[in-house]
Amino acid sequence: MTNASKYFAILIAVFLICSTSSCTKEKNCDQSLISAAKISMFRGDTAMSFDKVSIVGWNNDSILLDTVNNVHSFSLPLSPFQDSCAFLLQIGPYVEILSFKYTHDLQFISEECGFASSFTITKFEPASTFIDSFDILDPVVNISETENIKIYL
Amino acid sequence: MLIFFNGFSQDQRTYGLRLGFDISRIPLYLMDPAVYGLEFSADFEAAENLYPAIEFGFNKFSIERENYDYASQGNYFRLGADYNILKLDAKDQYEMAFIGIRYAYSSLTHSADNIHIPESYWGDYTGMVPKEPINAHWIEFTLGLRAEIFKNIFMGWSFRGRLMLYKNKENIIDICNIPGYGKGKNNSSIGFNYSVYYKIPMLRK
């Protein structure tokens, strides 16, 4: 066997022993995949917190917040099955309806995590029972912690 | 006459088209059945120590996760040349230590299916991403060895350093695997191949 042949035989053995990295090595997803509109409450420039805050989705029996105290901000999950949804926001005895219209897309997060929903708000409309005005800071609702809407009471 | 029938003169060199097959795909597939592909090559000695080469292949890739399935498949080719930096002791010596360069192109499609997004309030969402066409161009630098094991039969390996020049902007999904290149989201990659070759003798001078 020539020296070259021996050299290649050794290299074959080394190659077979070495592992290669690939897309298929499964790692765990280490982040939340929840997409929800982040909303905070203000009066002028002052951040406001309220007691006895409850939130429930329109046509949904599940309660998102149930008479929680000291609430300054909250997250509203948008429905991926339609292009609009609404929520009832109750602060004490006062009830407000928050309506959203949006487009829905799939966002690929990573090989480990897969996909999450991404929404782009096209219209936000409070019923203006006690909300004076609002600012849409970022219309894109996804898994990031970016604040989406400021409401002014 | 005896000299003529005893063998070829060491003062002559055999030229011909050398066809290769990358055998490293076989153990790679055994280690990771998600990746399946074949690669072939052809080169010839156009001038002293200069070997223009073409490589081509195809690749299928698929993964199944708990919350989605991903699949891609495509073809690729590389064009370039290798330069032998070994000093030959005799004219009929064919061992090579080479450096080289390639231009490479790949065309593939990928898609995702059985996408499952947990959503505790409105209900879990299921969906899919239809096939997206992808094109990619890159440049590749080679470094390797090649030796004649038996007459006109060669074995050789090469390391590849790859730099992405262009790829489609992904619409929805990151490209997991570009045939012939590797991980699609990387702007550079390193590769390795190990091939067997047969040189079709065409000319002797």
XYZ file of C-alpha atoms in Angstrom:
358
model
C 0.000 0.000 0.000
C 1.453 3.329 -0.962
C 1.939 6.128 1.562
C -0.780 8.071 -0.174
C -3.221 5.167 0.212
C -2.455 4.844 3.927
C -2.943 8.553 4.317
C -6.349 8.433 2.742
C -7.377 5.401 4.744
C -6.602 7.293 7.953
C -8.505 10.289 6.705
C -11.555 8.178 5.950
C -11.481 6.851 9.503
C -11.163 10.357 10.933
C -13.973 11.593 8.765
C -16.289 8.803 9.817
C -15.579 9.492 13.454
C -16.099 13.234 13.232
C -19.631 14.433 13.626
C -20.997 17.141 11.433
C -23.249 19.955 12.519
C -26.566 20.021 10.840
C -29.949 21.632 11.014
C -31.403 18.494 12.528
C -29.728 18.551 15.940
C -32.705 19.272 18.121
C -32.338 22.028 20.707
C -35.063 23.326 22.985
C -36.924 26.561 22.349
C -36.089 29.003 25.114
C -38.522 31.803 24.384
C -42.229 32.494 24.587
C -44.215 32.257 21.362
C -47.163 34.294 22.577
C -48.093 37.210 20.323
C -50.238 39.829 22.075
C -50.874 43.556 21.770
C -49.149 45.393 24.623
C -51.242 48.304 25.901
C -50.478 50.783 28.645
C -52.634 53.451 30.288
C -51.778 57.136 30.760
C -53.305 60.366 31.823
C -51.345 63.015 29.935
C -47.705 62.056 30.354
C -48.348 60.264 33.636
C -48.468 56.495 33.661
C -51.635 55.404 35.416
C -52.455 52.267 37.363
C -55.959 51.213 38.215
C -57.625 48.780 40.581
C -60.371 46.305 39.864
C -59.419 45.816 36.229
C -61.099 43.013 34.277
C -60.688 42.082 30.603
C -62.593 39.512 28.570
C -62.648 38.842 24.842
C -65.764 39.499 22.791
C -67.497 36.171 22.096
C -65.082 34.415 24.417
C -66.042 33.139 27.858
C -62.483 33.060 29.181
C -61.396 35.968 31.350
C -58.001 37.492 30.643
C -57.874 39.637 33.790
C -60.269 39.165 36.700
C -60.555 42.157 39.019
C -56.840 42.732 39.284
C -55.460 45.687 41.225
C -52.656 48.064 40.331
C -52.807 47.479 36.595
C -50.824 49.902 34.392
C -50.441 47.737 31.278
C -51.898 44.560 29.869
C -51.551 42.247 26.850
C -54.391 41.314 24.508
C -54.005 38.183 22.346
C -55.425 38.770 18.866
C -57.353 35.986 17.191
C -55.482 34.317 14.292
C -58.762 32.934 12.916
C -60.242 36.235 11.762
C -59.116 39.725 10.812
C -60.767 41.500 13.740
C -61.567 40.979 17.390
C -62.720 43.011 20.382
C -62.258 43.053 24.142
C -64.270 44.392 27.056
C -62.101 46.431 29.408
C -63.708 47.098 32.801
C -62.147 49.462 35.333
C -64.275 49.550 38.421
C -67.821 50.255 37.262
C -66.745 51.592 33.849
C -66.723 49.434 30.724
C -64.865 50.159 27.467
C -64.866 48.162 24.229
C -61.503 47.907 22.428
C -61.848 46.825 18.779
C -58.969 45.736 16.542
C -58.704 45.141 12.823
C -55.483 43.554 11.561
C -53.739 41.275 9.117
C -52.265 37.988 10.258
C -49.010 36.358 9.107
C -46.773 33.545 10.205
C -43.374 34.527 11.521
C -40.548 31.995 11.583
C -38.749 32.416 14.889
C -35.999 29.793 14.739
C -35.383 26.150 13.950
C -35.801 25.307 17.621
C -38.973 27.312 18.200
C -40.725 27.108 14.863
C -43.415 29.649 14.072
C -45.401 32.305 15.894
C -48.247 34.583 14.826
C -47.518 38.128 13.712
C -50.295 40.723 13.377
C -50.283 44.176 11.827
C -52.945 46.438 13.298
C -54.785 48.321 10.566
C -57.391 49.870 12.854
C -57.768 50.319 16.617
C -61.062 51.730 17.788
C -62.070 52.210 21.410
C -65.741 52.878 22.012
C -64.548 56.030 23.875
C -66.590 55.435 26.985
C -63.685 56.615 29.135
C -60.727 56.574 26.725
C -59.993 60.088 25.469
C -57.407 59.216 22.871
C -54.728 56.726 21.943
C -51.384 56.404 20.174
C -50.393 53.387 18.096
C -46.664 53.190 18.819
C -46.034 50.015 16.809
C -48.738 48.380 14.706
C -46.837 45.084 14.524
C -47.924 42.665 17.216
C -45.593 39.700 17.686
C -43.620 37.918 20.373
C -41.460 40.952 21.114
C -41.988 43.046 24.242
C -42.426 46.271 22.235
C -45.330 48.386 23.434
C -48.036 48.680 20.782
C -50.653 51.166 22.032
C -50.890 53.910 24.640
C -54.407 54.774 25.748
C -55.155 58.054 27.473
C -57.905 58.173 30.020
C 9.139 -4.663 -28.866
C 9.582 -6.036 -25.324
C 9.945 -2.522 -24.000
C 6.792 -1.493 -25.876
C 4.703 -4.280 -24.334
C 6.171 -4.043 -20.827
C 4.514 -0.731 -19.995
C 4.337 2.977 -20.500
C 7.393 5.224 -20.470
C 7.878 7.472 -17.435
C 8.545 10.294 -19.883
C 4.945 10.280 -20.991
C 1.890 11.600 -19.215
C -1.722 10.435 -19.606
C -4.347 13.107 -20.083
C -8.039 12.579 -19.876
C -11.363 13.517 -18.344
C -11.521 12.644 -14.658
C -14.978 11.867 -13.293
C -15.610 11.926 -9.581
C -18.231 10.952 -7.040
C -18.393 12.337 -3.518
C -18.502 9.293 -1.237
C -18.669 11.398 1.943
C -22.426 11.728 1.319
C -22.897 8.103 2.288
C -21.700 8.276 5.924
C -23.298 11.726 6.218
C -26.652 10.229 5.267
C -26.169 7.368 7.708
C -25.398 9.829 10.498
C -28.181 12.205 9.563
C -30.948 10.775 7.320
C -32.584 14.193 7.142
C -29.988 15.222 4.548
C -29.825 13.260 1.327
C -27.785 14.277 -1.665
C -25.351 13.243 -4.341
C -22.465 15.136 -5.916
C -20.498 14.451 -9.061
C -17.490 16.173 -10.557
C -15.446 16.347 -13.695
C -12.036 17.897 -14.283
C -9.111 17.605 -16.646
C -5.546 18.851 -16.885
C -5.827 21.760 -19.288
C -2.286 23.020 -18.742
C 0.608 22.120 -16.454
C -0.832 21.969 -12.895
C -4.099 23.630 -13.939
C -7.349 21.655 -13.703
C -10.613 23.314 -14.728
C -13.449 21.616 -12.903
C -17.202 21.390 -12.746
C -19.217 19.927 -9.880
C -22.937 19.357 -9.717
C -25.359 17.708 -7.384
C -28.724 17.676 -5.736
C -29.901 17.712 -2.165
C -33.056 16.894 -0.250
C -33.520 18.040 3.303
C -36.378 17.525 5.710
C -36.965 17.853 9.406
C -39.959 17.049 11.541
C -40.435 18.913 14.738
C -43.209 18.836 17.268
C -44.755 22.068 15.939
C -43.753 22.116 12.252
C -42.292 20.149 9.395
C -39.764 21.656 7.006
C -38.622 20.363 3.633
C -36.330 21.657 0.925
C -34.860 20.249 -2.233
C -32.765 21.616 -5.024
C -29.801 21.395 -7.349
C -26.463 23.140 -7.579
C -23.377 23.409 -9.706
C -19.876 24.821 -9.256
C -17.481 26.016 -11.928
C -13.837 26.757 -11.394
C -10.360 25.367 -11.371
C -7.747 23.807 -9.123
C -4.039 24.492 -9.192
C -1.585 21.794 -8.199
C 1.121 23.155 -5.919
C 3.040 19.866 -5.714
C 6.307 19.584 -7.612
C 6.161 16.389 -9.657
C 9.126 14.043 -9.537
C 8.146 12.284 -12.738
C 5.947 13.028 -15.680
C 3.657 10.087 -14.914
C 3.064 11.183 -11.323
C -0.461 12.383 -10.687
C -0.643 13.186 -6.972
C -1.953 16.641 -6.252
C -1.996 19.084 -3.405
C -4.178 21.817 -4.740
C -5.823 25.121 -4.106
C -8.748 26.249 -6.139
C -11.677 28.530 -6.607
C -15.276 27.985 -7.665
C -18.324 30.008 -8.592
C -21.408 28.187 -7.327
C -25.139 28.473 -7.883
C -28.072 26.693 -6.303
C -31.761 26.636 -7.077
C -34.156 25.166 -4.543
C -37.642 25.268 -3.101
C -38.641 25.005 0.526
C -41.876 24.810 2.431
C -43.280 24.219 5.896
C -46.240 22.066 6.813
C -48.144 20.986 9.924
C -47.392 24.319 11.568
C -48.894 24.356 15.033
C -48.954 27.541 17.119
C -50.311 27.114 20.657
C -52.779 29.846 21.569
C -54.465 29.396 24.915
C -57.132 32.113 24.537
C -58.558 31.769 21.023
C -57.407 28.214 20.326
C -54.343 26.626 18.733
C -53.602 27.693 15.177
C -52.522 25.325 12.413
C -51.217 26.339 9.029
C -48.625 25.857 6.343
C -46.231 27.849 4.174
C -46.416 26.928 0.489
C -43.318 26.255 -1.603
C -41.034 29.257 -2.007
C -38.418 29.330 -4.778
C -34.905 30.299 -3.668
C -31.744 31.079 -5.656
C -28.285 31.485 -4.181
C -24.859 32.344 -5.563
C -21.585 32.004 -3.709
C -17.860 31.790 -4.190
C -15.866 28.868 -2.890
C -12.182 28.315 -2.113
C -10.792 24.804 -2.132
C -7.819 23.164 -0.508
C -7.130 19.466 -0.797
C -5.195 16.417 -1.781
C -5.712 13.869 -4.507
C -3.694 10.724 -5.198
C -3.702 7.896 -7.719
C -4.554 4.715 -5.833
C -4.629 2.408 -8.779
C -4.039 3.122 -12.434
C -6.422 5.943 -13.431
C -8.300 5.598 -10.153
C -7.947 8.429 -7.669
C -9.107 9.320 -4.216
C -9.055 12.759 -2.734
C -10.496 15.138 -0.204
C -10.911 18.880 -0.049
C -11.911 21.524 2.418
C -14.167 24.282 1.131
C -14.517 27.804 2.393
C -17.689 29.439 1.089
C -18.769 33.075 0.942
C -22.364 33.887 0.071
C -22.714 36.442 -2.702
C -26.483 36.583 -3.055
C -29.618 34.759 -2.001
C -33.302 35.592 -2.206
C -34.579 37.512 0.720
C -36.577 34.977 2.647
C -40.299 35.650 2.727
C -41.407 33.748 5.758
C -39.026 30.943 6.566
C -35.279 31.049 7.101
C -33.547 28.833 4.578
C -32.406 25.848 6.572
C -30.177 24.224 3.990
C -28.883 25.431 0.615
C -27.801 22.490 -1.557
C -24.051 22.502 -1.998
C -23.567 25.319 0.515
C -24.929 24.425 3.928
C -26.921 26.435 6.464
C -28.866 29.038 4.571
C -28.810 31.788 7.169
C -24.999 31.881 7.366
C -23.058 34.290 5.169
C -20.145 31.862 5.130
C -19.723 28.170 5.602
C -17.114 25.448 5.619
C -17.478 22.169 3.791
C -15.615 18.965 3.220
C -15.817 16.295 0.597
C -14.136 13.007 -0.070
C -14.348 11.623 -3.566
C -13.281 8.761 -5.755
C -12.368 9.466 -9.354
C -11.751 7.647 -12.568
C -9.701 9.255 -15.304
C -10.744 8.289 -18.795
C -7.401 8.111 -20.603
C -7.630 10.022 -23.844
C -4.190 11.228 -24.769
C -0.677 10.211 -23.925
C 2.313 12.444 -24.661
